[in-house]
Amino acid sequence: MIQELNRIQQEVLQSVGNKFDKDLRHDKTKELRIKLKNAYIIDPYSIDEYIARDGYKALHKVLFSMTPDDVIEEVKKSGLKGRSGGGFPTGMKWSFVKKSDKQHYIIMNADEGESAATIDGVLMRQDPHCAIEGMIIAGFATGATIGYVYIRYEYPEAQRAMEHAIEQAIAKNLLGKNIMGSGVDFDIIMYRGAGAYICGEETSIISSIEGLRGNSKNKPPFPAIEGLFNKPTIINNVETLGIVPQILLNGGEWFASMGVPGSEGTKVFTLTGQLKEPKTVEVPLGTTIRELIELGGGMREGRQFKAFVTGSPNITMLGPNDIDMPIQFDTFKKRQVMVGSGGTVFLDDSTCLMHFMHFNVDLLAIESCGRCTPCRAGTRKMTQFFEKIIEGEATMDDLQKMKDLAEHMRDASLCGLGVAMGMTMYSALYSFEDEFVEHIRDKHCRCGKCFNEVAA
Amino acid sequence: MKISMTINGNVVEAEQGQTVLDVLQVQQVDVPTLCYLKDLNDIAACRMCVAEVNGSRLQTTCTLEAADGMVVNTETERVNNSRKQTLELLASYHSFDCWTCPREKNCDLFDQMRLYNVDDVFKHSFELEGKELKLNESSSITLDSSKCVHCSSCIAVCDQIAGVGVLEYMERGYDSVISPVFGKGSLDEVNCIGCGLCTKVCPTAAIVERDHIKRVEAALDDPNTFVVAQIDPAVRAAIGEEFGYDIGTPVETYEGQIFGALQLMGFDDITTTNLAQDFAVVESAHELLHELAQPEDQNRFPLFSSCSAGWIRYAEQNHPEMLSHISTAKAPHMMQGSFVKNFIAHDVYGVDATKLFVVTISPCTAHKTEADRDDMVNDGLKNVDAVITTRELARMIQYARIDIDDVTPVTIESPLDHSANALAIPTVNGGLMEQILRTAQRQTGETPTQEIVYEPLQADSILFKATVMIQGQEVLVASAQGGKGMQDMMDYLAIQESNKAQGLPYEQFHYVEFMGCPGGCINGGGQPILREEYKSGLDVTTLRRRSLEQSIHYDNQYVPSNELVQFYKTKVKEVASPTAKRYLHTTYLDKSVINR
Ligand SMILES: Cc1cc2nc3c(=O)[nH]c(=O)nc-3n(C[C@H](O)[C@H](O)[C@H](O)COP(=O)(O)O)c2cc1C
Ligand code: SF4
Ligand code: SF4
Ligand code: FES
C-alpha cells in the first residue's frame, strides 16, 4: 500500500509543475504554515494531490508500525492542546478512554459557531483530507470505529468538500473496512447541525446527534467515559485533528519545537475587526498581540488599539496595556482569558465597549440552550443591565449586581456558555472598569454612542 | 464497596456508586433541590443542590458520583450565595400570585425562597418583567409557563412513566417554554392521556389540573340547582393529607368533618361511588360470561377493562384497532351520573333531572376529560357535570373559609349510599377486575375465589397475570398500571397475537385490566402532591392504603346490594338490557389521528 501512495505522489509531483511551490504566507518572518500547508495550494477535490503532499503516510505509519498507546504517547510528547479554545491536552483526553469492547466514537467538532472564526471552514474546504486522516488516527488510538463529523448548518461548501473527500478515501481503501489491509475499520458519518451556537458545545453535539434537542448535559460524566449513545466518545475540533497526521509523521518533538514550552505548535487565527487587512493566518503560539496587529496590516488609519477580543459571542478580552502579551495558554489563563478557537476581534478606540458587550451578551442570551438557571435567566438579566447602561439608567448598585451575577454564572452554570459569560465580565472589568464607571456614574460615553440624546 | 468522605467537616462512610446527594440524604444534611427526581430526572438544570467539592467550581450533588476522599461542603457562604442567586433569577420571571395559586401551600420555589431569604434583586433592578402569561388549557391539564422553573420534571415523568412523552421544551434560552410537543396549542391535540403525573412532580403551579372549581361554585350558588357530590373512596384515603394529617391516618379520623364541610358548602346530597361500582361490576361480569359462552372464533378476547379514563384515552389514541376489545361498560362514576339523572332524580331527590348537577370528587385528572366527552350525554343530560380532584376539594374548603377542625362530623345519609358493598376494595387493589371475576363466578353458581394470586408476566416485569376458574374454564387475566405499563402490555399482547397467527406457543388472555396511574387510583394524578415519592422513592400507595385498611371490611363474596337488585327490577330491567346498554354502556372512537 505504501508503494501505491508513493506512486501517486511521484505521478502528481511530475505533473503539477511548480504549483506546490507557492508561498502564501502573509509575512515571511512571522507566519508559519503547518496546518495551512495545503490550503489554497492543492485542489481540495483531489485526493491524489493530498497524497502528493505526504497525505495518508502518517496513517500508514500508525496502522503498520505503532500501537494505540504509541500514538497517544507521541501526541502527548507534541504538547498538542485542543484548538477549540479550552486548550485541553489532546493526548491526555485520548488516554481517558477506557478501552472496552463497547462501541467507541470520535466526533469531529466542525460546528465553528464563533462569529469571528473561519478556521475549521478553511481547513475543510481547502484540505478536507487532513482532518479525515487525523480522525482515523484518533479512532485507532482510542478504539473508536465510527466517527461523526458534526458540521455546522452554514457550511454547505465545506460539507461538499468533506463528503467528496470521504468518498475518495473509501475508494482508495484509506477509510472503511480493513483500511490498507491492516484489519482496522473506521467509518465516517457526516451530521449537519441546525444552526445553533450551543451545538458546538460537546455535550450538546451529543444530544443533537442522538436526535434530541441540542441541550448541554452536566459533566461529569465526561464524554470520554459516557458520551454518544452512552458510549465512550472523544470530541475534538477540526484544527486539532487536522494537525495530528503531521505530528505522527514528523514526530511529537518536531511539533513541540515550534511555539513555546506549554504552548507548543502553531495556531490559526482569523483576524477581524477594525484592522486594515482582516485575514486568516497561522502563527506559532507565543506570538504577541502586537505582532498579530502587524499581520493584519495595523489598526485603521488614525485609530488606536483598544481591545483584543478572543471569540464571539463567547468572548474574553485584553486591553491596550496587554498589547505585548504573548498568546500562550498559561499567560492567558492567568488573566482568565481564553486563547479561544482562533476567531479574534480587534477593536479600536472608536468602539464603545458597552455597545460591544451588549451585542455579545445579547447573542449569548439568544444562544443559551435554556437548560440551567444561571445561564437561562442570567444572560437575559445581563443584557438588560447593558441596556440600562446604554440608556443612562444604570446605577453603581447595578454594577455590583452585574459583578455578582457574573461570578454566580461562572461558578454555577452547567456548561461552558454560562461560565464564559462570567469570564467575559471579569476580563471586561479587568481592563475597562473605568469605562463602565464613566458610563454609569458620570453618564459619559467616550465614544459618543450612548444615552440617546448624545446619539441623536 | 465502602468509601469514606468528608461532609461539612464530618468524616462519613458511603457506598461506591451513590451520588453525593444520596449520601447527603442518608446523613440527613438538608440540600434544596428543584429538578432532581430519582432515576427519572438528573439533568442538573436548577443548580440548587450545588456544593463545594474539593475546591473546584461548584458541583451539582444530584449528579456527582461520590468518591473516596471527597471533601464536600454544603453550607459555606459561597454555596448559600449561589443558591440565593439562583432563586433570585428564578424569581425574576415568576408570576407571583401566590394567594390565588393552586400550589400556595405546597410550592418548593416559595419554600426555598423563604429559606434563603430571597429579596428578589432583579425585580428591583428592572421593571417587573414577568413572563407573558402563557396559559395552555386542555381538558385535563393546564399549563402556565409564567410559573415554570424549567426543571423538566414533567417532561421526564410524561416520557418515562406515562410513556407518552407529549411535553417538550419549545424555544431556546430565556424564551424556553414547556409546551405540548410539536408546538401544538393544547395537550388535547397530542397524545396526552390526562393521567396528571406531571402535576404531581412540578415544584410549582406551572402545570396543574384543569380547574373545575368554578363550575361547581356556580352550581352551588344557583338556588335552583340541586348539587350532588359523589366521592370516590380513593379521595377519602388521601384528603386528610391536605389538612395536615399524616399520610395513612385512618379515614375515620377526619372523614366526618370532610362530609360536614361539603354540607356547609351547600352540596344538596353527598354520596359515594359505591353504587356505581356495583353497577359496573355486574354489567362487566355479564359481558365476560357472555364472551366465555361464545365459540372460540367469535369471541372478543382478550376483553379490556373500561374503568380508567386515562386508559380509554390511551387506547383511542394509540390502538384504534383494539377498541372492540374494550368493555362497553362506562366508568363507574359515569354510570352513576347517568343513572341518577335519567332514572331516579324524581324518586329520590324530588327534582327535575335538568336541575340536577352531578359532581364527581375524584383522585383522577383524566375524569375531567371523560366528563366532557360528547358521548357521555344521555337524553340531553351530561352524565357528570364537573369533576374536582382531591386537591381541588381541599382548596374549595379553604376558599369557603371553613376550618376543618371546627366542623362537626357528619355521616353520609344519601338515599344512594345504602349499598351493602361499601367496600372500596377496587380502588385499593387497583381496579375492578377482581370483583368482576368473583361476580362472574357467583353468577354461575360457583364459590368466588378468595385470593387471586398474581405473578409477573415476565421476569422483572411491571405487568402481572393470574388464572381464575370460571365454569371449569381457565380464565387468564392480567393487569397493567401506568402509561408505560399499558404500552408494555399492548406490546406483549401483540406478540401473543402474532405467535398465535404463526402457530407458535402463545398465551390467550381473557381479561386485561388497564389503569392509567401507577399504583392505581389511590395514587391518582389528582391526589395530594408529595414530591418525595419521586425525589426519594417514598411508597405513597402503600402508606395511603393504610388509611382505608382499618375501616374497610373486605367481603370477597361480593353479593349485590338490595338497592342494586331493586334498581334493576324497577329501572334498568335487566343486566345488559337495551336500557342498560343505552344508559350504562358507551362506545369508543378512533382518535389516532392525533398521532399523525
Ligand atoms: C458554548 C460553547 C460553544 C462551543 N462551540 C464550539 C465550536 O463551535 N467548535 C469547536 O470546535 N468547539 C466548540 N466548543 C468547545 C467544545 O465543547 C469542545 O471542548 C471541543 O470541541 C473540544 O475540542 P478540542 O479538545 O480539540 O479543543 C464550544 C464550547 C462551548 C462551551
Ligand atoms: S450554561 Fe446555558 S447553555 Fe449551558 S446548560 Fe446552562 S442554559 Fe444551557
Ligand atoms: S412545568 Fe413544572 S415540572 Fe414542568 S418544567 Fe416547569 S416547573 Fe418543571
Ligand atoms: S441541579 Fe441538582 S437538583 Fe437541580
PDB file of C-alpha atoms in Angstrom, chain A residues 227-374:
ATOM      1  CA  GLY A 227     -20.735  10.057  25.580  1.00  0.00           C
ATOM      2  CA  LEU A 228     -22.653   9.460  22.401  1.00  0.00           C
ATOM      3  CA  PHE A 229     -25.372   6.826  22.974  1.00  0.00           C
ATOM      4  CA  ASN A 230     -23.770   6.454  26.421  1.00  0.00           C
ATOM      5  CA  LYS A 231     -20.600   5.054  24.850  1.00  0.00           C
ATOM      6  CA  PRO A 232     -17.057   6.390  25.300  1.00  0.00           C
ATOM      7  CA  THR A 233     -16.631   9.314  22.926  1.00  0.00           C
ATOM      8  CA  ILE A 234     -13.800  11.656  22.075  1.00  0.00           C
ATOM      9  CA  ILE A 235     -14.668  15.067  20.741  1.00  0.00           C
ATOM     10  CA  ASN A 236     -12.044  17.147  19.018  1.00  0.00           C
ATOM     11  CA  ASN A 237     -12.004  20.234  16.955  1.00  0.00           C
ATOM     12  CA  VAL A 238     -11.206  20.174  13.216  1.00  0.00           C
ATOM     13  CA  GLU A 239      -7.962  22.074  13.644  1.00  0.00           C
ATOM     14  CA  THR A 240      -6.857  19.745  16.445  1.00  0.00           C
ATOM     15  CA  LEU A 241      -7.463  16.630  14.369  1.00  0.00           C
ATOM     16  CA  GLY A 242      -6.091  18.266  11.243  1.00  0.00           C
ATOM     17  CA  ILE A 243      -2.590  18.576  12.689  1.00  0.00           C
ATOM     18  CA  VAL A 244      -2.470  15.043  14.072  1.00  0.00           C
ATOM     19  CA  PRO A 245      -1.187  13.399  10.833  1.00  0.00           C
ATOM     20  CA  GLN A 246       1.807  15.702  10.668  1.00  0.00           C
ATOM     21  CA  ILE A 247       2.621  15.168  14.314  1.00  0.00           C
ATOM     22  CA  LEU A 248       2.750  11.424  13.752  1.00  0.00           C
ATOM     23  CA  LEU A 249       4.663  11.698  10.538  1.00  0.00           C
ATOM     24  CA  ASN A 250       7.285  14.142  11.823  1.00  0.00           C
ATOM     25  CA  GLY A 251       7.240  13.201  15.495  1.00  0.00           C
ATOM     26  CA  GLY A 252       5.976  14.942  18.589  1.00  0.00           C
ATOM     27  CA  GLU A 253       9.271  16.666  19.116  1.00  0.00           C
ATOM     28  CA  TRP A 254       9.070  18.355  15.735  1.00  0.00           C
ATOM     29  CA  PHE A 255       5.742  19.911  16.706  1.00  0.00           C
ATOM     30  CA  ALA A 256       6.932  20.829  20.183  1.00  0.00           C
ATOM     31  CA  SER A 257       9.909  22.628  18.700  1.00  0.00           C
ATOM     32  CA  MET A 258       7.526  25.300  17.444  1.00  0.00           C
ATOM     33  CA  GLY A 259       5.817  27.741  19.725  1.00  0.00           C
ATOM     34  CA  VAL A 260       6.869  27.985  23.364  1.00  0.00           C
ATOM     35  CA  PRO A 261       7.003  25.461  26.207  1.00  0.00           C
ATOM     36  CA  GLY A 262       3.487  24.841  27.452  1.00  0.00           C
ATOM     37  CA  SER A 263       2.010  26.246  24.262  1.00  0.00           C
ATOM     38  CA  GLU A 264       3.613  24.125  21.617  1.00  0.00           C
ATOM     39  CA  GLY A 265       2.979  24.378  17.909  1.00  0.00           C
ATOM     40  CA  THR A 266       1.082  26.816  15.809  1.00  0.00           C
ATOM     41  CA  LYS A 267      -2.419  28.228  15.930  1.00  0.00           C
ATOM     42  CA  VAL A 268      -4.583  29.503  13.128  1.00  0.00           C
ATOM     43  CA  PHE A 269      -6.237  32.866  13.802  1.00  0.00           C
ATOM     44  CA  THR A 270      -8.893  34.740  11.923  1.00  0.00           C
ATOM     45  CA  LEU A 271      -8.090  38.400  12.397  1.00  0.00           C
ATOM     46  CA  THR A 272     -11.220  40.509  12.172  1.00  0.00           C
ATOM     47  CA  GLY A 273     -12.476  43.841  13.415  1.00  0.00           C
ATOM     48  CA  GLN A 274     -11.057  47.291  12.972  1.00  0.00           C
ATOM     49  CA  LEU A 275      -7.839  46.228  11.222  1.00  0.00           C
ATOM     50  CA  LYS A 276      -6.674  47.364   7.834  1.00  0.00           C
ATOM     51  CA  GLU A 277      -6.463  43.846   6.412  1.00  0.00           C
ATOM     52  CA  PRO A 278      -8.573  41.245   8.200  1.00  0.00           C
ATOM     53  CA  LYS A 279      -7.396  37.752   7.231  1.00  0.00           C
ATOM     54  CA  THR A 280      -6.704  34.193   8.363  1.00  0.00           C
ATOM     55  CA  VAL A 281      -3.117  33.485   9.450  1.00  0.00           C
ATOM     56  CA  GLU A 282      -1.170  30.722  11.171  1.00  0.00           C
ATOM     57  CA  VAL A 283       1.467  31.673  13.707  1.00  0.00           C
ATOM     58  CA  PRO A 284       3.447  29.876  16.383  1.00  0.00           C
ATOM     59  CA  LEU A 285       1.981  30.226  19.837  1.00  0.00           C
ATOM     60  CA  GLY A 286       3.885  32.833  21.782  1.00  0.00           C
ATOM     61  CA  THR A 287       3.304  35.435  19.099  1.00  0.00           C
ATOM     62  CA  THR A 288       2.278  38.723  20.675  1.00  0.00           C
ATOM     63  CA  ILE A 289      -0.883  40.698  20.088  1.00  0.00           C
ATOM     64  CA  ARG A 290       1.189  43.482  18.539  1.00  0.00           C
ATOM     65  CA  GLU A 291       2.597  41.044  16.008  1.00  0.00           C
ATOM     66  CA  LEU A 292      -0.894  39.910  15.097  1.00  0.00           C
ATOM     67  CA  ILE A 293      -1.933  43.515  14.558  1.00  0.00           C
ATOM     68  CA  GLU A 294       1.017  43.919  12.225  1.00  0.00           C
ATOM     69  CA  LEU A 295      -0.005  40.810  10.326  1.00  0.00           C
ATOM     70  CA  GLY A 296      -3.411  42.395   9.954  1.00  0.00           C
ATOM     71  CA  GLY A 297      -1.880  45.488   8.417  1.00  0.00           C
ATOM     72  CA  GLY A 298      -2.202  47.567  11.576  1.00  0.00           C
ATOM     73  CA  MET A 299      -5.200  49.325  13.095  1.00  0.00           C
ATOM     74  CA  ARG A 300      -7.272  51.564  10.844  1.00  0.00           C
ATOM     75  CA  GLU A 301      -5.847  54.960   9.933  1.00  0.00           C
ATOM     76  CA  GLY A 302      -5.688  57.369  12.833  1.00  0.00           C
ATOM     77  CA  ARG A 303      -7.094  54.894  15.327  1.00  0.00           C
ATOM     78  CA  GLN A 304      -5.615  53.470  18.496  1.00  0.00           C
ATOM     79  CA  PHE A 305      -5.735  49.814  19.519  1.00  0.00           C
ATOM     80  CA  LYS A 306      -8.298  49.354  22.273  1.00  0.00           C
ATOM     81  CA  ALA A 307      -9.016  45.693  22.815  1.00  0.00           C
ATOM     82  CA  PHE A 308      -8.063  42.237  21.625  1.00  0.00           C
ATOM     83  CA  VAL A 309     -11.115  40.045  21.855  1.00  0.00           C
ATOM     84  CA  THR A 310     -10.984  36.300  21.551  1.00  0.00           C
ATOM     85  CA  GLY A 311     -14.140  34.574  20.489  1.00  0.00           C
ATOM     86  CA  SER A 312     -17.564  35.915  19.760  1.00  0.00           C
ATOM     87  CA  PRO A 313     -20.077  35.727  21.318  1.00  0.00           C
ATOM     88  CA  ASN A 314     -18.206  33.658  23.898  1.00  0.00           C
ATOM     89  CA  ILE A 315     -15.692  36.443  24.442  1.00  0.00           C
ATOM     90  CA  THR A 316     -12.834  37.380  26.687  1.00  0.00           C
ATOM     91  CA  MET A 317     -10.645  40.408  26.111  1.00  0.00           C
ATOM     92  CA  LEU A 318      -7.336  42.100  26.775  1.00  0.00           C
ATOM     93  CA  GLY A 319      -6.753  45.830  26.809  1.00  0.00           C
ATOM     94  CA  PRO A 320      -4.198  48.348  25.483  1.00  0.00           C
ATOM     95  CA  ASN A 321      -1.769  47.551  28.305  1.00  0.00           C
ATOM     96  CA  ASP A 322      -1.592  43.949  27.171  1.00  0.00           C
ATOM     97  CA  ILE A 323      -0.508  44.636  23.597  1.00  0.00           C
ATOM     98  CA  ASP A 324       2.846  42.917  24.065  1.00  0.00           C
ATOM     99  CA  MET A 325       1.420  39.892  25.793  1.00  0.00           C
ATOM    100  CA  PRO A 326       2.331  36.638  24.034  1.00  0.00           C
ATOM    101  CA  ILE A 327      -0.575  34.433  23.078  1.00  0.00           C
ATOM    102  CA  GLN A 328       0.006  31.416  25.283  1.00  0.00           C
ATOM    103  CA  PHE A 329      -2.301  29.183  27.229  1.00  0.00           C
ATOM    104  CA  ASP A 330      -0.616  29.874  30.551  1.00  0.00           C
ATOM    105  CA  THR A 331      -0.273  33.655  30.340  1.00  0.00           C
ATOM    106  CA  PHE A 332      -3.836  33.954  29.141  1.00  0.00           C
ATOM    107  CA  LYS A 333      -5.126  31.637  31.818  1.00  0.00           C
ATOM    108  CA  LYS A 334      -3.501  33.733  34.493  1.00  0.00           C
ATOM    109  CA  ARG A 335      -5.602  36.650  33.310  1.00  0.00           C
ATOM    110  CA  GLN A 336      -8.662  34.394  32.938  1.00  0.00           C
ATOM    111  CA  VAL A 337      -8.722  34.974  29.216  1.00  0.00           C
ATOM    112  CA  MET A 338      -9.305  32.201  26.705  1.00  0.00           C
ATOM    113  CA  VAL A 339      -6.999  31.666  23.755  1.00  0.00           C
ATOM    114  CA  GLY A 340     -10.209  30.763  22.044  1.00  0.00           C
ATOM    115  CA  SER A 341     -10.930  28.991  18.855  1.00  0.00           C
ATOM    116  CA  GLY A 342      -8.873  31.475  16.859  1.00  0.00           C
ATOM    117  CA  GLY A 343     -11.623  33.872  15.944  1.00  0.00           C
ATOM    118  CA  THR A 344     -10.389  37.266  17.108  1.00  0.00           C
ATOM    119  CA  VAL A 345     -11.791  40.775  17.015  1.00  0.00           C
ATOM    120  CA  PHE A 346      -9.582  43.843  17.212  1.00  0.00           C
ATOM    121  CA  LEU A 347     -11.305  46.943  18.493  1.00  0.00           C
ATOM    122  CA  ASP A 348     -10.058  50.463  18.097  1.00  0.00           C
ATOM    123  CA  ASP A 349     -10.884  53.489  20.214  1.00  0.00           C
ATOM    124  CA  SER A 350     -13.994  54.375  18.205  1.00  0.00           C
ATOM    125  CA  THR A 351     -15.882  51.404  19.601  1.00  0.00           C
ATOM    126  CA  CYS A 352     -17.925  51.849  22.740  1.00  0.00           C
ATOM    127  CA  LEU A 353     -17.278  48.874  24.937  1.00  0.00           C
ATOM    128  CA  MET A 354     -20.790  48.957  26.378  1.00  0.00           C
ATOM    129  CA  HIS A 355     -22.277  48.573  22.930  1.00  0.00           C
ATOM    130  CA  PHE A 356     -19.848  45.839  22.063  1.00  0.00           C
ATOM    131  CA  MET A 357     -20.616  43.990  25.289  1.00  0.00           C
ATOM    132  CA  HIS A 358     -24.335  44.414  24.830  1.00  0.00           C
ATOM    133  CA  PHE A 359     -24.117  42.914  21.377  1.00  0.00           C
ATOM    134  CA  ASN A 360     -22.205  39.852  22.571  1.00  0.00           C
ATOM    135  CA  VAL A 361     -24.132  39.326  25.762  1.00  0.00           C
ATOM    136  CA  ASP A 362     -27.392  39.518  23.868  1.00  0.00           C
ATOM    137  CA  LEU A 363     -26.112  36.928  21.415  1.00  0.00           C
ATOM    138  CA  LEU A 364     -25.257  34.641  24.304  1.00  0.00           C
ATOM    139  CA  ALA A 365     -28.733  35.131  25.731  1.00  0.00           C
ATOM    140  CA  ILE A 366     -30.239  34.175  22.405  1.00  0.00           C
ATOM    141  CA  GLU A 367     -27.963  31.189  22.021  1.00  0.00           C
ATOM    142  CA  SER A 368     -28.242  29.859  25.587  1.00  0.00           C
ATOM    143  CA  CYS A 369     -29.906  26.485  25.431  1.00  0.00           C
ATOM    144  CA  GLY A 370     -32.077  27.453  28.370  1.00  0.00           C
ATOM    145  CA  ARG A 371     -31.448  24.392  30.473  1.00  0.00           C
ATOM    146  CA  CYS A 372     -29.746  25.727  33.587  1.00  0.00           C
ATOM    147  CA  THR A 373     -30.965  28.613  35.681  1.00  0.00           C
ATOM    148  CA  PRO A 374     -27.838  30.807  35.917  1.00  0.00           C
TER     149      PRO A 374
END
